[in-house]
């Protein structure tokens, strides 16, 4: 697994600013700089896993924690009517930042299929 630094590592270390909405020992959640919905938040592990395909069996608890963090943040944001969770993975998945992140999109009706 390659663990190249991304700007998300700098956000974790507070070296560049971000609108952080949740943080604990394992995860960080902050608002996307280019929101695609009224609520658009990224949940990331502090461990720099580049993409979902690089997660290992030892990351099982962490992966569960990330999903429960999504749920917690969505509740915090008042998304009681539902929301979309997306993980773009690799080139075909449209991933642009190579640090695993879960998009929370909400506050409007989502379409299916996504583009
Ligand atoms: P991806 O396309 O890799 O799934 O998503 C990367 C996301 O990171 C994009 O939605 C993009 O707007 C967001 N992003 C890129 N750079 C920054 C940044 O410096 N700060 C924040 N808050 N979001 C960023």
Tab-separated table of N, CA, C and O in Angstrom, residues 1-2 8-9 12 22-24 27-28 32 41 43 45 63 74 99:
chain	number	residue	atom	x	y	z
A	1	UNK	N	0.851	-1.191	0.000
A	1	UNK	CA	0.000	0.000	0.000
A	1	UNK	C	0.889	1.245	0.000
A	1	UNK	O	1.777	1.377	0.835
A	2	UNK	N	0.675	2.150	-0.941
A	2	UNK	CA	1.432	3.393	-0.942
A	2	UNK	C	0.715	4.401	-0.051
A	2	UNK	O	-0.508	4.519	-0.088
A	8	UNK	N	-5.334	16.003	2.517
A	8	UNK	CA	-6.146	15.600	3.670
A	8	UNK	C	-5.264	15.330	4.891
A	8	UNK	O	-5.686	15.565	6.021
A	9	UNK	N	-4.027	14.856	4.690
A	9	UNK	CA	-3.102	14.699	5.818
A	9	UNK	C	-2.815	16.061	6.440
A	9	UNK	O	-2.698	16.187	7.665
A	12	UNK	N	-5.750	17.007	8.529
A	12	UNK	CA	-5.722	16.270	9.798
A	12	UNK	C	-4.766	16.952	10.777
A	12	UNK	O	-5.072	17.100	11.961
A	22	UNK	N	-16.593	17.240	12.971
A	22	UNK	CA	-16.471	16.142	13.942
A	22	UNK	C	-15.035	15.629	13.922
A	22	UNK	O	-14.412	15.563	12.859
A	23	UNK	N	-14.547	15.262	15.103
A	23	UNK	CA	-13.200	14.684	15.180
A	23	UNK	C	-13.117	13.751	16.376
A	23	UNK	O	-13.668	14.043	17.438
A	24	UNK	N	-12.451	12.617	16.183
A	24	UNK	CA	-12.079	11.760	17.317
A	24	UNK	C	-10.700	11.170	17.015
A	24	UNK	O	-10.014	11.632	16.090
A	27	UNK	N	-10.981	9.366	13.320
A	27	UNK	CA	-11.673	9.934	12.152
A	27	UNK	C	-11.809	11.441	12.248
A	27	UNK	O	-11.757	12.029	13.344
A	28	UNK	N	-11.986	12.041	11.077
A	28	UNK	CA	-12.212	13.483	10.979
A	28	UNK	C	-13.316	13.704	9.946
A	28	UNK	O	-13.363	12.995	8.926
A	32	UNK	N	-16.949	19.706	2.466
A	32	UNK	CA	-16.282	19.704	1.172
A	32	UNK	C	-16.136	21.139	0.677
A	32	UNK	O	-17.059	21.946	0.789
A	41	UNK	N	-20.250	16.684	3.222
A	41	UNK	CA	-19.209	16.494	4.241
A	41	UNK	C	-18.389	15.272	3.871
A	41	UNK	O	-18.914	14.280	3.351
A	43	UNK	N	-15.932	12.330	5.402
A	43	UNK	CA	-15.479	11.616	6.604
A	43	UNK	C	-14.241	10.821	6.204
A	43	UNK	O	-14.294	10.033	5.240
A	45	UNK	N	-10.554	8.596	7.525
A	45	UNK	CA	-9.770	8.015	8.616
A	45	UNK	C	-8.506	8.852	8.804
A	45	UNK	O	-7.984	9.416	7.837
A	63	UNK	N	-13.061	0.609	9.568
A	63	UNK	CA	-14.062	0.797	8.520
A	63	UNK	C	-15.463	0.887	9.127
A	63	UNK	O	-16.292	1.701	8.699
A	74	UNK	N	-24.374	12.742	10.148
A	74	UNK	CA	-25.643	12.996	9.461
A	74	UNK	C	-26.719	13.413	10.470
A	74	UNK	O	-27.515	14.330	10.211
A	99	UNK	N	-6.715	9.733	-0.492
A	99	UNK	CA	-6.846	9.431	0.943
A	99	UNK	C	-8.311	9.056	1.097
A	99	UNK	O	-9.189	9.887	0.806
